[in-house]
XYZ file of C-alpha atoms in Angstrom:
356
model
C 185.394 -79.861 41.405
C 186.228 -77.392 44.160
C 184.843 -74.085 45.389
C 187.724 -71.592 45.414
C 187.906 -68.003 46.656
C 188.645 -65.648 43.775
C 191.960 -64.702 45.366
C 193.032 -68.355 45.086
C 192.075 -68.808 41.437
C 195.104 -69.417 39.218
C 195.750 -68.821 35.542
C 194.860 -71.979 33.649
C 192.123 -73.085 36.074
C 188.996 -74.354 34.354
C 185.629 -73.035 35.541
C 183.259 -75.939 36.245
C 180.017 -73.936 36.750
C 178.749 -70.785 35.072
C 179.890 -67.568 36.774
C 177.016 -65.098 37.051
C 176.806 -61.311 37.258
C 174.879 -59.684 40.147
C 171.914 -59.348 37.764
C 171.941 -63.034 36.875
C 173.641 -62.776 33.487
C 176.298 -65.320 32.563
C 179.697 -63.746 33.029
C 181.660 -66.855 31.993
C 180.380 -70.226 30.936
C 181.309 -73.599 32.338
C 184.546 -74.824 30.788
C 186.107 -71.367 30.422
C 189.863 -71.324 31.084
C 190.975 -68.502 33.388
C 193.308 -65.929 31.781
C 194.327 -62.482 33.089
C 191.286 -61.042 31.298
C 188.850 -63.345 33.124
C 190.464 -62.536 36.475
C 190.192 -58.802 35.841
C 186.509 -59.055 34.939
C 185.623 -61.257 37.947
C 187.457 -58.863 40.262
C 185.541 -55.934 38.778
C 182.246 -57.740 39.429
C 183.297 -58.613 42.982
C 182.805 -62.338 42.381
C 183.613 -63.911 45.793
C 184.271 -67.504 44.713
C 184.009 -69.816 41.737
C 183.748 -73.516 41.042
C 187.026 -74.847 39.631
C 187.522 -78.193 37.934
C 190.422 -80.078 39.470
C 192.927 -81.118 36.813
C 193.532 -84.823 36.280
C 197.119 -84.296 37.279
C 199.349 -81.397 38.160
C 201.309 -81.617 34.916
C 198.152 -81.055 32.900
C 197.259 -78.063 35.023
C 200.705 -76.546 34.722
C 200.603 -77.009 30.968
C 197.240 -75.233 30.793
C 198.565 -72.408 32.956
C 201.705 -71.958 30.890
C 199.663 -71.829 27.724
C 197.423 -69.119 29.149
C 200.261 -67.038 30.554
C 201.937 -67.069 27.152
C 198.992 -65.197 25.697
C 199.763 -61.531 26.252
C 196.243 -60.519 25.295
C 192.876 -62.232 25.013
C 192.711 -64.396 21.878
C 189.413 -65.008 20.141
C 188.457 -68.622 19.570
C 189.252 -70.056 16.168
C 186.224 -70.205 13.864
C 185.701 -71.063 10.184
C 185.349 -67.324 9.569
C 188.794 -66.757 11.084
C 190.231 -69.494 8.862
C 188.869 -67.928 5.686
C 189.798 -64.444 6.919
C 193.408 -65.577 7.297
C 193.349 -67.141 3.832
C 192.141 -63.818 2.451
C 195.108 -62.075 4.089
C 197.461 -64.567 2.423
C 195.808 -63.923 -0.943
C 196.011 -60.139 -0.573
C 199.731 -60.365 0.175
C 200.115 -62.347 -3.040
C 198.085 -59.762 -4.957
C 200.337 -56.963 -3.706
C 203.437 -58.858 -4.864
C 201.922 -59.640 -8.255
C 200.849 -56.059 -8.921
C 204.299 -54.881 -7.842
C 205.784 -57.262 -10.414
C 203.568 -55.905 -13.167
C 201.117 -58.804 -13.228
C 197.353 -58.370 -13.569
C 194.976 -58.473 -10.601
C 193.713 -62.073 -10.059
C 190.054 -61.041 -9.833
C 188.691 -64.588 -10.001
C 190.901 -65.766 -7.130
C 189.849 -62.746 -5.061
C 186.168 -63.292 -5.809
C 186.357 -67.009 -4.998
C 188.066 -66.431 -1.642
C 185.611 -63.657 -0.799
C 182.720 -66.037 -1.453
C 184.337 -68.664 0.792
C 184.706 -66.131 3.594
C 181.155 -64.860 3.212
C 179.779 -68.367 3.745
C 180.440 -67.663 7.448
C 179.392 -64.003 7.594
C 176.518 -64.888 9.938
C 179.092 -65.332 12.720
C 180.545 -61.855 12.118
C 179.794 -59.277 14.821
C 181.076 -55.819 13.926
C 181.773 -54.627 17.491
C 183.459 -57.743 18.829
C 185.143 -59.609 15.955
C 188.924 -59.590 16.289
C 191.522 -61.093 13.924
C 193.512 -63.916 15.487
C 196.732 -61.992 14.891
C 197.271 -58.324 14.121
C 200.388 -56.256 13.474
C 200.413 -52.557 12.589
C 202.431 -53.280 9.435
C 199.451 -55.305 8.157
C 196.896 -52.588 8.884
C 195.888 -52.063 5.251
C 195.304 -55.793 4.728
C 193.121 -56.124 7.833
C 191.270 -52.900 7.067
C 190.433 -54.166 3.588
C 189.033 -57.502 4.795
C 187.095 -55.976 7.691
C 185.639 -53.250 5.489
C 184.471 -55.991 3.099
C 182.695 -57.828 5.922
C 181.122 -54.697 7.383
C 180.083 -53.266 4.001
C 178.305 -56.540 3.223
C 176.408 -56.242 6.524
C 175.464 -52.605 5.929
C 174.129 -53.497 2.478
C 171.969 -56.212 4.067
C 170.759 -53.986 6.879
C 169.912 -51.097 4.552
C 167.766 -53.308 2.345
C 169.877 -53.171 -0.818
C 169.046 -55.915 -3.342
C 170.783 -59.235 -2.705
C 172.567 -58.961 -6.067
C 174.499 -55.984 -4.647
C 175.760 -57.626 -1.457
C 178.781 -59.437 -2.895
C 179.801 -56.562 -5.206
C 179.677 -54.193 -2.223
C 181.860 -56.597 -0.227
C 184.280 -56.703 -3.172
C 184.222 -52.904 -3.315
C 185.130 -52.846 0.377
C 187.934 -55.340 -0.158
C 189.482 -53.362 -3.031
C 188.696 -49.803 -1.929
C 192.280 -49.048 -0.851
C 194.078 -50.996 -3.570
C 195.647 -47.773 -4.827
C 197.855 -47.715 -1.741
C 199.968 -50.359 -3.468
C 201.297 -47.488 -5.596
C 202.016 -45.164 -2.646
C 205.504 -44.876 -1.140
C 205.644 -47.458 1.712
C 207.543 -44.933 3.843
C 204.484 -42.669 3.776
C 202.102 -45.511 4.588
C 204.209 -46.599 7.574
C 205.185 -43.145 8.851
C 204.713 -43.093 12.667
C 204.126 -39.326 12.844
C 201.843 -36.820 11.135
C 202.252 -36.482 7.370
C 203.560 -33.268 5.846
C 201.294 -31.350 3.470
C 203.089 -32.849 0.457
C 202.910 -36.370 1.916
C 199.218 -35.926 2.615
C 198.590 -34.911 -0.983
C 200.560 -37.945 -2.162
C 198.503 -40.167 0.142
C 195.262 -38.811 -1.323
C 196.362 -40.035 -4.756
C 195.549 -43.618 -3.727
C 191.938 -43.021 -4.795
C 192.844 -42.151 -8.391
C 195.581 -44.792 -8.515
C 193.147 -47.433 -7.304
C 190.605 -46.503 -9.947
C 193.281 -46.668 -12.626
C 194.199 -50.193 -11.497
C 190.577 -51.364 -11.709
C 188.939 -49.349 -14.491
C 189.854 -51.640 -17.389
C 188.907 -54.927 -15.687
C 185.775 -55.963 -17.545
C 184.731 -58.524 -14.925
C 184.389 -55.891 -12.193
C 181.116 -54.122 -11.412
C 181.330 -50.367 -12.157
C 180.368 -49.653 -8.550
C 183.475 -51.532 -7.352
C 185.688 -49.357 -9.550
C 183.985 -46.109 -8.513
C 184.277 -47.034 -4.832
C 188.067 -47.081 -5.128
C 187.819 -43.544 -6.532
C 185.019 -42.142 -4.354
C 185.274 -43.643 -0.854
C 186.738 -40.384 0.497
C 184.118 -38.189 -1.150
C 181.557 -36.621 1.199
C 177.923 -35.877 0.477
C 178.403 -32.109 0.995
C 181.172 -31.982 -1.615
C 183.994 -31.591 0.916
C 185.784 -34.854 0.106
C 188.407 -35.859 -2.437
C 189.645 -36.394 -5.129
C 186.845 -34.692 -7.129
C 184.851 -32.899 -4.377
C 181.586 -34.229 -5.805
C 178.318 -34.138 -3.864
C 175.847 -36.840 -2.910
C 174.126 -36.963 -6.307
C 177.328 -38.177 -7.981
C 178.658 -40.568 -5.301
C 177.908 -44.226 -5.984
C 175.871 -45.974 -3.234
C 178.638 -48.570 -2.841
C 181.120 -45.794 -2.049
C 178.742 -44.266 0.518
C 178.513 -47.599 2.347
C 182.212 -48.385 2.152
C 183.047 -44.893 3.474
C 181.195 -45.683 6.711
C 182.855 -49.080 7.147
C 186.275 -47.621 6.281
C 186.024 -44.856 8.887
C 184.860 -47.318 11.543
C 187.719 -49.771 11.016
C 190.353 -47.100 10.413
C 189.636 -45.771 13.909
C 189.184 -49.098 15.728
C 192.395 -50.741 14.446
C 195.853 -49.981 15.793
C 197.961 -47.801 13.508
C 201.674 -46.965 13.497
C 200.921 -43.498 14.847
C 198.065 -44.146 17.277
C 196.241 -46.819 19.239
C 192.783 -48.080 18.384
C 189.792 -46.119 19.676
C 186.775 -47.595 21.458
C 184.112 -48.899 19.041
C 181.408 -46.968 20.903
C 183.449 -43.751 20.777
C 183.951 -44.265 17.031
C 180.235 -44.839 16.489
C 179.546 -41.500 18.170
C 182.070 -39.842 15.864
C 180.445 -41.436 12.823
C 177.039 -40.216 14.015
C 178.312 -36.657 14.287
C 179.997 -36.891 10.872
C 176.772 -38.069 9.258
C 175.470 -34.504 9.302
C 176.632 -33.252 5.920
C 179.448 -35.770 5.452
C 178.146 -39.356 5.382
C 174.844 -40.737 4.082
C 172.629 -40.229 7.180
C 170.187 -43.053 6.412
C 173.017 -45.576 6.121
C 174.690 -44.255 9.281
C 171.492 -44.494 11.316
C 170.911 -48.109 10.339
C 174.571 -49.026 10.883
C 174.702 -47.604 14.410
C 171.342 -49.105 15.396
C 172.204 -52.567 14.109
C 175.716 -52.903 15.522
C 174.609 -51.845 18.999
C 171.275 -53.638 19.415
C 172.753 -57.138 19.781
C 175.127 -56.366 22.616
C 173.145 -56.287 25.862
C 175.068 -58.540 28.237
C 178.462 -57.584 26.837
C 181.232 -56.862 29.304
C 182.776 -53.431 28.741
C 185.417 -51.198 30.292
C 184.484 -47.563 30.849
C 186.774 -44.588 30.316
C 187.475 -44.489 34.076
C 188.623 -48.172 33.881
C 185.612 -49.600 35.721
C 184.288 -52.830 34.216
C 180.577 -53.522 33.841
C 177.827 -55.256 31.907
C 175.586 -53.608 29.313
C 172.037 -54.108 30.581
C 169.992 -51.750 28.411
C 170.454 -49.931 25.117
C 168.337 -46.843 24.470
C 167.193 -46.763 20.834
C 167.548 -42.971 20.824
C 171.134 -43.100 22.147
C 172.458 -46.510 21.014
C 176.104 -45.609 21.650
C 175.366 -44.730 25.290
C 173.815 -47.798 26.941
C 173.172 -48.438 30.621
C 176.020 -50.326 32.273
C 175.825 -52.279 35.526
C 178.995 -51.704 37.577
C 179.202 -53.465 40.925
C 175.410 -53.564 41.193
C 174.975 -49.870 40.343
C 173.583 -48.700 37.015
C 175.609 -46.130 35.060
C 173.381 -44.402 32.505
C 175.830 -43.114 29.892
C 173.200 -40.851 28.368
C 173.343 -38.916 31.655
C 176.985 -39.517 32.621
C 178.289 -37.748 29.512
C 181.844 -37.488 30.881
C 182.110 -41.285 30.604
C 182.182 -43.491 27.535
C 182.864 -47.142 26.751
C 186.603 -47.535 26.250
C 186.737 -51.231 25.447
C 184.401 -54.092 24.631
C 185.857 -57.001 26.623
C 183.448 -59.771 25.774
């Protein structure tokens, strides 16, 4: 063990004692391996020195360093949830191929894998969960799995009966299945769609319903979610422009999860937006567009667990969330270099990135 000035810390070094924030919170725990992300955060918090574990031999240390430098971005630790998430991606790729070949949808396989994944849903945190690997070409697959996880959580939080939780997750998983029938060139287009392309894209709701409607083993709410997840409670949505009285509750929940993940995942034509920025957008859209009761619970629940998180502000300063105002949950107080930034007052700033 050695005490090392931050300027002397190297990629691959292992921290041997907890690194604390100025307010006493744990910035990094003992045993953490230093990557570029850890260095950036410690520099932002003006950490003067840290305790570093001396490697058993230089070869081991160099191997650790090389492994960390290879990672271009922070990688979330492997968990059982990640394992089942990845297996779900594999299954969905198979489903796409089978439907394209004219085969029926393997509902039992999908349901079984969904149940395996949901065994670990307690470890799922909406704001901070990241797939182990993500490529823009796989956006629809990731969106489907994430919407399933988040829809399940919203159903729990909103007090829906337990019997509805898994069907709502299945509705989230299959909500965009109609995109299988859309021209791949439209789905992967890196620029804005033309009016005709946009109309073609909207057909995925009807196409999805047509794929699911005759499957007797599927809950009717799952089928209607594929059709209705772009409907809005004021009647301004598509494909039928129906109002709140005709939109299935599953579709109302999945619409919220779909918007959240559509905006917080990278797309061919734009980069992901900050989760907190997206939550603000969803709050504003809840007036006349989304079910306001579901939106209120969603925003409150996903933000209340995250005091102590390290975040990057829109001006690139890094800080720690120290207080979340129940009235303004998307605009917490952030400690930056010992000073408190109250985002409910500093309206020109917002959280750009949740770093940990």
